[in-house]
mmCIF file of C-alpha atoms in Angstrom:
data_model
loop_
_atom_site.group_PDB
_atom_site.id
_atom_site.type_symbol
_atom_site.label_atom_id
_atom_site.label_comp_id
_atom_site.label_asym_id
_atom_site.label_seq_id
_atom_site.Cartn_x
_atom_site.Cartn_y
_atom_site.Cartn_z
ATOM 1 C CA UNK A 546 0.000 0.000 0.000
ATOM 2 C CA UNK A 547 1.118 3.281 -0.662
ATOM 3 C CA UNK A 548 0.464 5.941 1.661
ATOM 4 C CA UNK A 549 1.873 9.417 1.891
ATOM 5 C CA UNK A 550 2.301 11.500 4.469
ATOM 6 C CA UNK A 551 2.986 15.319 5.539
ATOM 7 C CA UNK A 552 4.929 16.891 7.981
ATOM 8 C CA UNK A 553 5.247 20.139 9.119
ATOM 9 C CA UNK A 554 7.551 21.163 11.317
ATOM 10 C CA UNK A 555 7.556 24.406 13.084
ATOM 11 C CA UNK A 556 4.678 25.829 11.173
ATOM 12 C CA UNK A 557 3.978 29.484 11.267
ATOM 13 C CA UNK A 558 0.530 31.109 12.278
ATOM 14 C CA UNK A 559 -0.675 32.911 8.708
ATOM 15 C CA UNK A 560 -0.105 32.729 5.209
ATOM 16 C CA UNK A 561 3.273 31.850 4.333
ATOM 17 C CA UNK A 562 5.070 31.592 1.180
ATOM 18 C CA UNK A 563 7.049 28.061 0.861
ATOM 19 C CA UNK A 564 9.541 27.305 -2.084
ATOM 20 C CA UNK A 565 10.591 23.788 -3.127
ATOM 21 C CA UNK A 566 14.030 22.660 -2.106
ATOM 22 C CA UNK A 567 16.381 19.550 -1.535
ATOM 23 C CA UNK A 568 16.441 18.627 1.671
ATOM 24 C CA UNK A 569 19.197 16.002 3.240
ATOM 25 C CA UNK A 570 18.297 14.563 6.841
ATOM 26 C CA UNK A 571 20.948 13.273 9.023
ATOM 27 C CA UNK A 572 20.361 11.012 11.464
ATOM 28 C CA UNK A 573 23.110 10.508 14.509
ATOM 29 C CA UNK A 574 22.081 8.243 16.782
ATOM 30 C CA UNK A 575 18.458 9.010 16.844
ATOM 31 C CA UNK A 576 19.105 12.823 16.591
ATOM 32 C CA UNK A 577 18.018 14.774 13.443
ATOM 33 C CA UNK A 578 19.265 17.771 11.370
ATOM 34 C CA UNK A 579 18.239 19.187 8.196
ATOM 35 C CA UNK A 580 20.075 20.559 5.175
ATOM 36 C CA UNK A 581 18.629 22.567 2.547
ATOM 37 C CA UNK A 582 19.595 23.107 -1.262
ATOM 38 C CA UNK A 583 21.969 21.742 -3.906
ATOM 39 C CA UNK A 584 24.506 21.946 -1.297
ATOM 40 C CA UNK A 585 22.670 19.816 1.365
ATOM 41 C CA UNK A 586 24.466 16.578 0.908
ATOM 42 C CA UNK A 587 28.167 17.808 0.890
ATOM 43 C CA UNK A 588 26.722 19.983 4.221
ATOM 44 C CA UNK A 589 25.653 16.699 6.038
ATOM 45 C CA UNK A 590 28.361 14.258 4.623
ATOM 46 C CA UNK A 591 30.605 16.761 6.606
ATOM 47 C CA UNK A 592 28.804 16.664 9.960
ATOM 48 C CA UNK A 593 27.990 12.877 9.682
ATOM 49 C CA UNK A 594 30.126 10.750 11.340
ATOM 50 C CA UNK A 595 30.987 6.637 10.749
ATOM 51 C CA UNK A 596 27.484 4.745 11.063
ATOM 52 C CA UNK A 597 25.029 7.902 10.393
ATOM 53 C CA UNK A 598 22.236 7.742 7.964
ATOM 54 C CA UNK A 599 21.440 10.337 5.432
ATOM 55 C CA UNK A 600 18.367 10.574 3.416
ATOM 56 C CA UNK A 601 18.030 12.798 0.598
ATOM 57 C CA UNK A 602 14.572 14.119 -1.043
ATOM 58 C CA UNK A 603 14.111 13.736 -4.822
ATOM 59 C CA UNK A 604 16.042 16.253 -6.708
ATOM 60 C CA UNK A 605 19.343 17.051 -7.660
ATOM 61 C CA UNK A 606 22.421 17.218 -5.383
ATOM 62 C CA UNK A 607 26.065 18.229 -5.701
ATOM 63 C CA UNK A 608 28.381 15.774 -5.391
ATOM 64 C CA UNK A 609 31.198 15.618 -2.560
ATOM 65 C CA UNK A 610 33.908 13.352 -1.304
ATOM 66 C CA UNK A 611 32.725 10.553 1.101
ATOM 67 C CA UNK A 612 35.540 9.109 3.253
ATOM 68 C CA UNK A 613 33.370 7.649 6.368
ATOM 69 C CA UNK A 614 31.489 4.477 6.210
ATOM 70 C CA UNK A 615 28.378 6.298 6.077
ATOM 71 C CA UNK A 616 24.501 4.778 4.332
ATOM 72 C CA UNK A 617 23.286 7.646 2.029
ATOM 73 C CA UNK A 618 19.581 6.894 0.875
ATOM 74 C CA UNK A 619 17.443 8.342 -1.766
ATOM 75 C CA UNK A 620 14.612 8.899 -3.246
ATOM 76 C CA UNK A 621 14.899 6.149 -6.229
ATOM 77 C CA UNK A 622 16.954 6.299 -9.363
ATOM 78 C CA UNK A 623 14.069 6.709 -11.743
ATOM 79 C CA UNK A 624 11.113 8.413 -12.137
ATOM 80 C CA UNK A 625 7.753 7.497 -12.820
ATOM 81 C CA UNK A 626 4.306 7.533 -11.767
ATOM 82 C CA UNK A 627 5.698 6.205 -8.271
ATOM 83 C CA UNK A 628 8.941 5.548 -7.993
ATOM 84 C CA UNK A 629 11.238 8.997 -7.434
ATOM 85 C CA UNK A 630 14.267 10.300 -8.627
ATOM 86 C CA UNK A 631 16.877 11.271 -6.726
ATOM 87 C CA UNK A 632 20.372 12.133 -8.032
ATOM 88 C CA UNK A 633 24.307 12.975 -7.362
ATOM 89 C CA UNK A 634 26.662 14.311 -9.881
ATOM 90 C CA UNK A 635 30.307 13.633 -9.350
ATOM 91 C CA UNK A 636 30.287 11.535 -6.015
ATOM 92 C CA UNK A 637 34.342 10.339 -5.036
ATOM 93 C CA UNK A 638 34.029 7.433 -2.135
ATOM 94 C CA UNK A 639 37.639 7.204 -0.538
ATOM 95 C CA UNK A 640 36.907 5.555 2.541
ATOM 96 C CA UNK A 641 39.188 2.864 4.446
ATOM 97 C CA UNK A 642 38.194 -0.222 5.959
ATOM 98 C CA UNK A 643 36.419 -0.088 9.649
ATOM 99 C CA UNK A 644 35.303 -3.066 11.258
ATOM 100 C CA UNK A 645 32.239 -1.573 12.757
ATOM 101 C CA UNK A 646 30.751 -0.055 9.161
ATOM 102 C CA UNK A 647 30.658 -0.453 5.517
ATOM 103 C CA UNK A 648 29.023 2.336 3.061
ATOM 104 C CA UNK A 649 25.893 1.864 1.683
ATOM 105 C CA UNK A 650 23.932 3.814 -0.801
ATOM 106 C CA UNK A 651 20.180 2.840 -1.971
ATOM 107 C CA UNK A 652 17.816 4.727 -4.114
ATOM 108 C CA UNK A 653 20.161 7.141 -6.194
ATOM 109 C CA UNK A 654 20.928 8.073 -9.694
ATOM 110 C CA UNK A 655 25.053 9.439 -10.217
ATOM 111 C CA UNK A 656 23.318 11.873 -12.779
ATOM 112 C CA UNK A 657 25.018 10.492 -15.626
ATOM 113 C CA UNK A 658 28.492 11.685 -14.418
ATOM 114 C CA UNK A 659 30.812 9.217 -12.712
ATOM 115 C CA UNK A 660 31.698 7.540 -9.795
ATOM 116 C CA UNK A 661 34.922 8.421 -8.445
ATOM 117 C CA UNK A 662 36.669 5.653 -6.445
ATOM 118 C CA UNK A 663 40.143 6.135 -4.405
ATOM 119 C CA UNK A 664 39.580 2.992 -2.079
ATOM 120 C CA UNK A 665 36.644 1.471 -0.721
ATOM 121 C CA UNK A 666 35.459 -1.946 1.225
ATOM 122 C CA UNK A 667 32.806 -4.137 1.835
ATOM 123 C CA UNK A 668 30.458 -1.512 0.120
ATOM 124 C CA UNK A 669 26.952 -2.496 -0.920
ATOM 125 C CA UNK A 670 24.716 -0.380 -3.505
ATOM 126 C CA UNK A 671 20.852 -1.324 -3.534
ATOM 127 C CA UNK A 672 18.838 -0.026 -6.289
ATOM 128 C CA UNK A 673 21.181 2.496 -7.709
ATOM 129 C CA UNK A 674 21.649 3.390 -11.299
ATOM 130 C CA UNK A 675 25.575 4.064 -11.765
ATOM 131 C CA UNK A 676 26.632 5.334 -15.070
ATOM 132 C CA UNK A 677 30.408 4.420 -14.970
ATOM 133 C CA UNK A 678 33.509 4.050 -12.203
ATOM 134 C CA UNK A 679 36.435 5.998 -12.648
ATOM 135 C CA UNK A 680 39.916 5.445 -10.706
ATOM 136 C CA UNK A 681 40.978 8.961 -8.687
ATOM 137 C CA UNK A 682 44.397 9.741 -7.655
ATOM 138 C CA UNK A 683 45.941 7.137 -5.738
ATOM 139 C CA UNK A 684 42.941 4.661 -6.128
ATOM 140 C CA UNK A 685 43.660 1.779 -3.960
ATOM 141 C CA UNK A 686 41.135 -0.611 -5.205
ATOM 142 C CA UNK A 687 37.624 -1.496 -4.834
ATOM 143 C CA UNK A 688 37.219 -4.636 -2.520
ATOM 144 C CA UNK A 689 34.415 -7.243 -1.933
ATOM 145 C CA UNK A 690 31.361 -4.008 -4.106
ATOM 146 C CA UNK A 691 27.948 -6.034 -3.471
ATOM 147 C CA UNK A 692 24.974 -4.984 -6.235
ATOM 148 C CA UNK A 693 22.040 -5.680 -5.830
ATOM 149 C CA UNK A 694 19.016 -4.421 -8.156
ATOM 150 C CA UNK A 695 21.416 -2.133 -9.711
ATOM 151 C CA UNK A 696 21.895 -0.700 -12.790
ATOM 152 C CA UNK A 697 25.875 0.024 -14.015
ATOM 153 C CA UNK A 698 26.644 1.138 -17.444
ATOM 154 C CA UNK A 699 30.469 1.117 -17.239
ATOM 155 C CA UNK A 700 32.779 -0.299 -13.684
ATOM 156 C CA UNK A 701 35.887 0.660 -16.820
ATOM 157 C CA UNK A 702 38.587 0.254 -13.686
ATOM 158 C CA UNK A 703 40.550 -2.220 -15.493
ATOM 159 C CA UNK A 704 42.992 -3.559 -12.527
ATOM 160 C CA UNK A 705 42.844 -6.588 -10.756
ATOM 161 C CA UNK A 706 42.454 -5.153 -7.648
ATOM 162 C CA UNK A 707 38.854 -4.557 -7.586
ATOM 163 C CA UNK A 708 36.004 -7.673 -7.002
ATOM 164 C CA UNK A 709 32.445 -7.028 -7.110
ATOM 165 C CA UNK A 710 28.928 -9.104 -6.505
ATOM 166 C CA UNK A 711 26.121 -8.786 -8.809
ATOM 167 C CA UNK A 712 22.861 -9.536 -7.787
ATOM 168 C CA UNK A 713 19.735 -9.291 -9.889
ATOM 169 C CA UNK A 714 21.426 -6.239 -11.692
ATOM 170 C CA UNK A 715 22.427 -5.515 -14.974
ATOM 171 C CA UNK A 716 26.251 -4.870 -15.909
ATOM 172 C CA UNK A 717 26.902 -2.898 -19.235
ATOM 173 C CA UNK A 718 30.246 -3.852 -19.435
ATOM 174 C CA UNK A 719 33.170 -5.211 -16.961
ATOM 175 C CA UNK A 720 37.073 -5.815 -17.491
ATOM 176 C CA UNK A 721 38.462 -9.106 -17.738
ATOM 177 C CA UNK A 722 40.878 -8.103 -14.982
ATOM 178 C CA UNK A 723 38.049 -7.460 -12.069
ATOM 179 C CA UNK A 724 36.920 -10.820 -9.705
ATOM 180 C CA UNK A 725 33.476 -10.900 -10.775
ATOM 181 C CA UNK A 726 30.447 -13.387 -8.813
ATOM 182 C CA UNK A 727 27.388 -12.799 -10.269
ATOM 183 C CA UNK A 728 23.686 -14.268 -9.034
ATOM 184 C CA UNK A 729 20.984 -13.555 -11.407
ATOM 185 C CA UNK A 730 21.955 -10.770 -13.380
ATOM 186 C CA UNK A 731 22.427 -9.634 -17.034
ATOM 187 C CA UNK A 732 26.426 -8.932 -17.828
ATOM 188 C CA UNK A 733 28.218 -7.893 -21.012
ATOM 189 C CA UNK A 734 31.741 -8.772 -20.750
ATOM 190 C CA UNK A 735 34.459 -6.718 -22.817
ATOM 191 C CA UNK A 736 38.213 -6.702 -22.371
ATOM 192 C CA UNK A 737 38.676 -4.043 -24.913
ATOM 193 C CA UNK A 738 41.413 -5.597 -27.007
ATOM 194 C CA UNK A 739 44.612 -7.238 -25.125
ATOM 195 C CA UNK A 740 43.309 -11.102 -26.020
ATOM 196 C CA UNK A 741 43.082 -12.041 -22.040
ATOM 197 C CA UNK A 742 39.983 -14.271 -21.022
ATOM 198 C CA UNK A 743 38.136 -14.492 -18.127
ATOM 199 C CA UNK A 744 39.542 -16.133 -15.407
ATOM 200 C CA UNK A 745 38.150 -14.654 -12.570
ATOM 201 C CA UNK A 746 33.979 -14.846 -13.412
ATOM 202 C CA UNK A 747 31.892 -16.806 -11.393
ATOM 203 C CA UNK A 748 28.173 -16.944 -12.597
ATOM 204 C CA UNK A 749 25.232 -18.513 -11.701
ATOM 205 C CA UNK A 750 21.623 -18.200 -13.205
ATOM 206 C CA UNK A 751 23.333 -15.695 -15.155
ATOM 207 C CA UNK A 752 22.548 -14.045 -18.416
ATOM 208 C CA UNK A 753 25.973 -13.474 -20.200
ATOM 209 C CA UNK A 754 26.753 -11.419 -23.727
ATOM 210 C CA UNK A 755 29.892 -11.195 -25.490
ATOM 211 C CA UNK A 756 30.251 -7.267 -25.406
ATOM 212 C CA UNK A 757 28.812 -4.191 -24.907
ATOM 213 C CA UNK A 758 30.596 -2.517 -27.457
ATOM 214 C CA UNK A 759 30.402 -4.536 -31.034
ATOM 215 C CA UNK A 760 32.687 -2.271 -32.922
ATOM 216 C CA UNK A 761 36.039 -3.689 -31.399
ATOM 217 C CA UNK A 762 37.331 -5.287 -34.141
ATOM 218 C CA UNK A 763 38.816 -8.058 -31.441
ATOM 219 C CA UNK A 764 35.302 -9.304 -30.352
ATOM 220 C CA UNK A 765 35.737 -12.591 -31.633
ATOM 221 C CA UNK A 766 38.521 -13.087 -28.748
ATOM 222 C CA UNK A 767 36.163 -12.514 -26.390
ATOM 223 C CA UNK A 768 35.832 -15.974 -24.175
ATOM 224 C CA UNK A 769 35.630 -17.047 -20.691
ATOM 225 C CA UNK A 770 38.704 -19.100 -19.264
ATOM 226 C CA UNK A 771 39.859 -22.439 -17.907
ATOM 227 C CA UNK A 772 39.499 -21.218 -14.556
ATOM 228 C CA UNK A 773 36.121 -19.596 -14.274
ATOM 229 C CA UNK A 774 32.758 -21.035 -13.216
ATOM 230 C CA UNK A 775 29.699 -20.637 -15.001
ATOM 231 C CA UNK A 776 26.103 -22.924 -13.764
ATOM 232 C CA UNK A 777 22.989 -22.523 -15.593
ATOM 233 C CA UNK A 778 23.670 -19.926 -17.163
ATOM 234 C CA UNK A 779 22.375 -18.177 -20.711
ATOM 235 C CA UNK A 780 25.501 -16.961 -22.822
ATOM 236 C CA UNK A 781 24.326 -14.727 -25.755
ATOM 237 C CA UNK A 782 25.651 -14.998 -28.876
ATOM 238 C CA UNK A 783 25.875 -11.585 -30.740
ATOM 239 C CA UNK A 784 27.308 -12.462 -34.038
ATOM 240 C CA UNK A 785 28.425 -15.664 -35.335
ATOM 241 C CA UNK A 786 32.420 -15.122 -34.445
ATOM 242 C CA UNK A 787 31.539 -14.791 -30.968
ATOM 243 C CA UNK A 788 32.338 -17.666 -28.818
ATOM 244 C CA UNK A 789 32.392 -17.307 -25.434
ATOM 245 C CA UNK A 790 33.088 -20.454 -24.117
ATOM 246 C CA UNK A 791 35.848 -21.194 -26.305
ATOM 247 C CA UNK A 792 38.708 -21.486 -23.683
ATOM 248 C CA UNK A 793 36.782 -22.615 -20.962
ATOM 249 C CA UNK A 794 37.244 -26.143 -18.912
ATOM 250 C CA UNK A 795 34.176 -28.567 -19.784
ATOM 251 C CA UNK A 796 34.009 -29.211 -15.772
ATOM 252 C CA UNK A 797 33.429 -25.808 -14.906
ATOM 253 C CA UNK A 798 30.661 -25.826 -17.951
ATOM 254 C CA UNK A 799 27.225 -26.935 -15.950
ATOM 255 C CA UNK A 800 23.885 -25.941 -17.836
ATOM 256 C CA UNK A 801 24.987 -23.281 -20.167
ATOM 257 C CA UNK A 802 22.732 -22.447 -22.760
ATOM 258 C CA UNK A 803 23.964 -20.549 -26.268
ATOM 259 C CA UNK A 804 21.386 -18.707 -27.855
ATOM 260 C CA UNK A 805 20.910 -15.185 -30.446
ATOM 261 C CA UNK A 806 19.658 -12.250 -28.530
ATOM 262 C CA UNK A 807 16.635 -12.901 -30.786
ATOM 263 C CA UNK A 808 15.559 -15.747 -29.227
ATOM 264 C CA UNK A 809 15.828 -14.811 -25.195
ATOM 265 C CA UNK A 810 14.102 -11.378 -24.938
ATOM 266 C CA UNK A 811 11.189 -10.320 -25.598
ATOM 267 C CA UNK A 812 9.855 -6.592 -27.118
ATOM 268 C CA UNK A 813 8.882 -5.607 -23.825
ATOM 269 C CA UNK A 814 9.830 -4.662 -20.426
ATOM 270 C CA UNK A 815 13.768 -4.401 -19.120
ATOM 271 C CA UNK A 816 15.643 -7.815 -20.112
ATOM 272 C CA UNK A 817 12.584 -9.967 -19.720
ATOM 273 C CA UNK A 818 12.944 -13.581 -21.068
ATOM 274 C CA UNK A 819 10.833 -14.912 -23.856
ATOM 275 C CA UNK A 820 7.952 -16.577 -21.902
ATOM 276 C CA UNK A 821 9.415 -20.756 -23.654
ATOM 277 C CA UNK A 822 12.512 -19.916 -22.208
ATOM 278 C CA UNK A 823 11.845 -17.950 -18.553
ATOM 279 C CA UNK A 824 9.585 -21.156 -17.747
ATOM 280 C CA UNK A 825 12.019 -24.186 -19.370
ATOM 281 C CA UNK A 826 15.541 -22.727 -18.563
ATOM 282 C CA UNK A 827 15.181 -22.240 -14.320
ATOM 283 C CA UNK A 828 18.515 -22.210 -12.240
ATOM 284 C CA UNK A 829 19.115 -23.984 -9.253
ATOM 285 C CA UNK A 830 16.630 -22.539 -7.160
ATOM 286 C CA UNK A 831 13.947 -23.389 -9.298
ATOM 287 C CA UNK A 832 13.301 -19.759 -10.642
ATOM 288 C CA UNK A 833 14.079 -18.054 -14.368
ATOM 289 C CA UNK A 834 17.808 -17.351 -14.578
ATOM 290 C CA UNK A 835 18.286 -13.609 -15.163
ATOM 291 C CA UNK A 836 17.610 -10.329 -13.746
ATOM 292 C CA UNK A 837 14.002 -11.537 -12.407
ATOM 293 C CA UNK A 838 14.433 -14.484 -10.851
ATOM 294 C CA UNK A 839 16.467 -15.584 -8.120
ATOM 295 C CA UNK A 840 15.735 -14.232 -3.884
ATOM 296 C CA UNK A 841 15.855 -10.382 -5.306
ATOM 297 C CA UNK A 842 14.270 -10.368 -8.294
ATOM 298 C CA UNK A 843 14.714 -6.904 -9.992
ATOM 299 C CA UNK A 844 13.003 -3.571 -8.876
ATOM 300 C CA UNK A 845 14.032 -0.288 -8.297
ATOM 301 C CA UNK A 846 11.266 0.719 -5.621
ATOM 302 C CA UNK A 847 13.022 1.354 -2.279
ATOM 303 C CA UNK A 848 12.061 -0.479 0.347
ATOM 304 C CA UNK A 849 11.749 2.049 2.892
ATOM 305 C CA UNK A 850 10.504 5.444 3.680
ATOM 306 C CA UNK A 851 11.346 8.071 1.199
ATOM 307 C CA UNK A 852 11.312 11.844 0.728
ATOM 308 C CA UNK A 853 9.252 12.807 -1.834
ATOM 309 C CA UNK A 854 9.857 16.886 -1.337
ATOM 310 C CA UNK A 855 10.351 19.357 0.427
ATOM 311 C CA UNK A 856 8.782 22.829 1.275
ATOM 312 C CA UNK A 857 10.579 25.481 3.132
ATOM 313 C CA UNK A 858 9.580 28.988 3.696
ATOM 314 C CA UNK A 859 10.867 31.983 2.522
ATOM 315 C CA UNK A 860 11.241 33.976 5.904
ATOM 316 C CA UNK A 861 11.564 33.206 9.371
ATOM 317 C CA UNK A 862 9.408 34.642 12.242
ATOM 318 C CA UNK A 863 10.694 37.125 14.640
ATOM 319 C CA UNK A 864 11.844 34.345 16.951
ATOM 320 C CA UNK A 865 13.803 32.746 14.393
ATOM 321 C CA UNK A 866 11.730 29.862 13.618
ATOM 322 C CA UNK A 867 11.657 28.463 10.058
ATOM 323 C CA UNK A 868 8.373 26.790 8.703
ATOM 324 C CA UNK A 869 9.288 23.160 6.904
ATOM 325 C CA UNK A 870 7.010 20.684 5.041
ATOM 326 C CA UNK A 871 8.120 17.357 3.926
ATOM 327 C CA UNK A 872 6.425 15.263 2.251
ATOM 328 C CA UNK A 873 6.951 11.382 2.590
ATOM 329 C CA UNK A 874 6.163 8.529 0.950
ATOM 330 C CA UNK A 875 6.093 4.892 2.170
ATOM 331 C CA UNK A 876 5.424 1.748 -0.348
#
């Protein structure tokens, strides 16, 4: 059920003119502040400590530099007639391991800019759509990245110091030098054009494709190696010089189906298997290998109290008080 709900805080006794703004809400250990405008996120990022929450309001947001183990939440990372948008331009995460917290961000859209990663660990990113990552200055690596219901255009860090965990997401393109695991999600592997294979993919239920970008001339290298795993599992075949299983071991080969785009999609929806093949070709749980099957099966509706907007006035009263309306949304 969806149910929305205001809140006014403060509210002023009259007529009172209120203009839309972003709002970010930082919660320290049960104690709230506000932040108001484009600036609001880089405002509480700085005043948040290790283990705080902030939640953003749809809208757009400058970016900052993030270097405590913080969970940043928004709004959702499309928009529509219920999901929300909220989004972050030019976000750099350079935060060092803690064993008390890991960073988490849910519900937000990078804006179509990028990602900027110095050194991160144990992160996890729920429902976020992430246009590409981009090594900063003394980048460090990006260890044990958990996806899940995410959508990633580009990782393009190309060292093998970086492992990630797909689940139910969909991957526009990873190196051949990243550890990949991947549970139920869509992934176009490239390598750009240095001949190395995939020894480092683990996939299960998986729906795999040769590359994102068809106009390498070096496609046809494109394969999976010896030492990688793949179990029931769809590997798409995009022309006919494609073969992505030609270096790898028989025994790590279990249930892998090769079929033409054509014949695994259909016209509608995001990556939704042909109706033959989403009820004949299940994985090991039972359920339709791909991006909607599996214990998460794709969505991009967050899961928890969001903030649709927010109203703030244009004056204060004489005794300093500011008038604030928020409106909230809960699926």
């Amino acid at each position: 059920m969806r149910r929305t709900l205001f809140l006014a805080l403060m509210l002023l006794i009259g007529a009172t003119v209120f203009a839309q703004t972003q709002v970010a809400i930082l919660n320290h250990n049960e104690e709230i502040s506000m932040f108001y405008g484009a600036n609001a996120l880089a405002n509480a990022n700085s005043a948040a400590v290790a283990g705080d929450i902030i939640t953003l309001s749809s809208g757009t947001f400058n970016g900052c530099t993030i270097t405590k183990p913080i969970t940043l939440r928004g709004a959702g990372f499309e928009s529509d007639s219920v999901t929300l948008r909220t989004s972050v331009s030019s976000l750099t995460l350079n935060i060092p391991a803690d064993s008390q917290n890991h960073f988490t961000m849910e519900g937000i859209n990078n804006n179509g800019s990028y990602l900027y990663i110095v050194e991160i660990h144990n992160p996890i990113f729920v429902k976020c759509y992430l246009n590409q990552f981009i090594k900063q200055t003394g980048f460090k690596g990006i260890d044990n990245a958990t996806f899940i219901n995410c959508r990633i255009n580009d990782t393009y860090i190309n060292t093998d110091n970086c492992s990630y965990n797909f689940i139910n997401s969909y991957v526009g393109k990873v190196c051949a030098y990243n550890h990949i695991l991947s549970y139920n999600s869509m992934i176009y592997l490239d390598k750009y054009s240095d001949g190395t294979s995939y020894n480092n993919l683990y996939a299960y239920n998986s729906v795999l494709s040769g590359s994102y970008y068809k106009y390498y001339s070096t496609i046809s290298i494109s394969s999976i190696g010896a030492t990688s795993l793949l179990q029931n599992c769809i590997a798409i075949q995009t022309d006919s010089n494609v073969n992505l299983l030609a270096n790898m071991s028989p025994n790590n080969n279990t249930n892998v189906q090769y079929l033409y785009t054509s014949d695994v999609f259909n016209s509608e929806g995001f990556y939704v298997l042909k109706e033959e093949i989403a009820s004949s070709f299940l994985g090991d749980d039972g359920t339709e290998v791909g991006l909607y099957g599996g214990l998460y099966p794709y969505n991009t509706k967050p899961n928890y109290m969001v903030v649709k907007k927010c109203n703030v006035a244009s004056r204060a009263t004489v005794d300093n008080k500011l008038s604030v309306e928020i409106e909230v949304i809960s699926e």
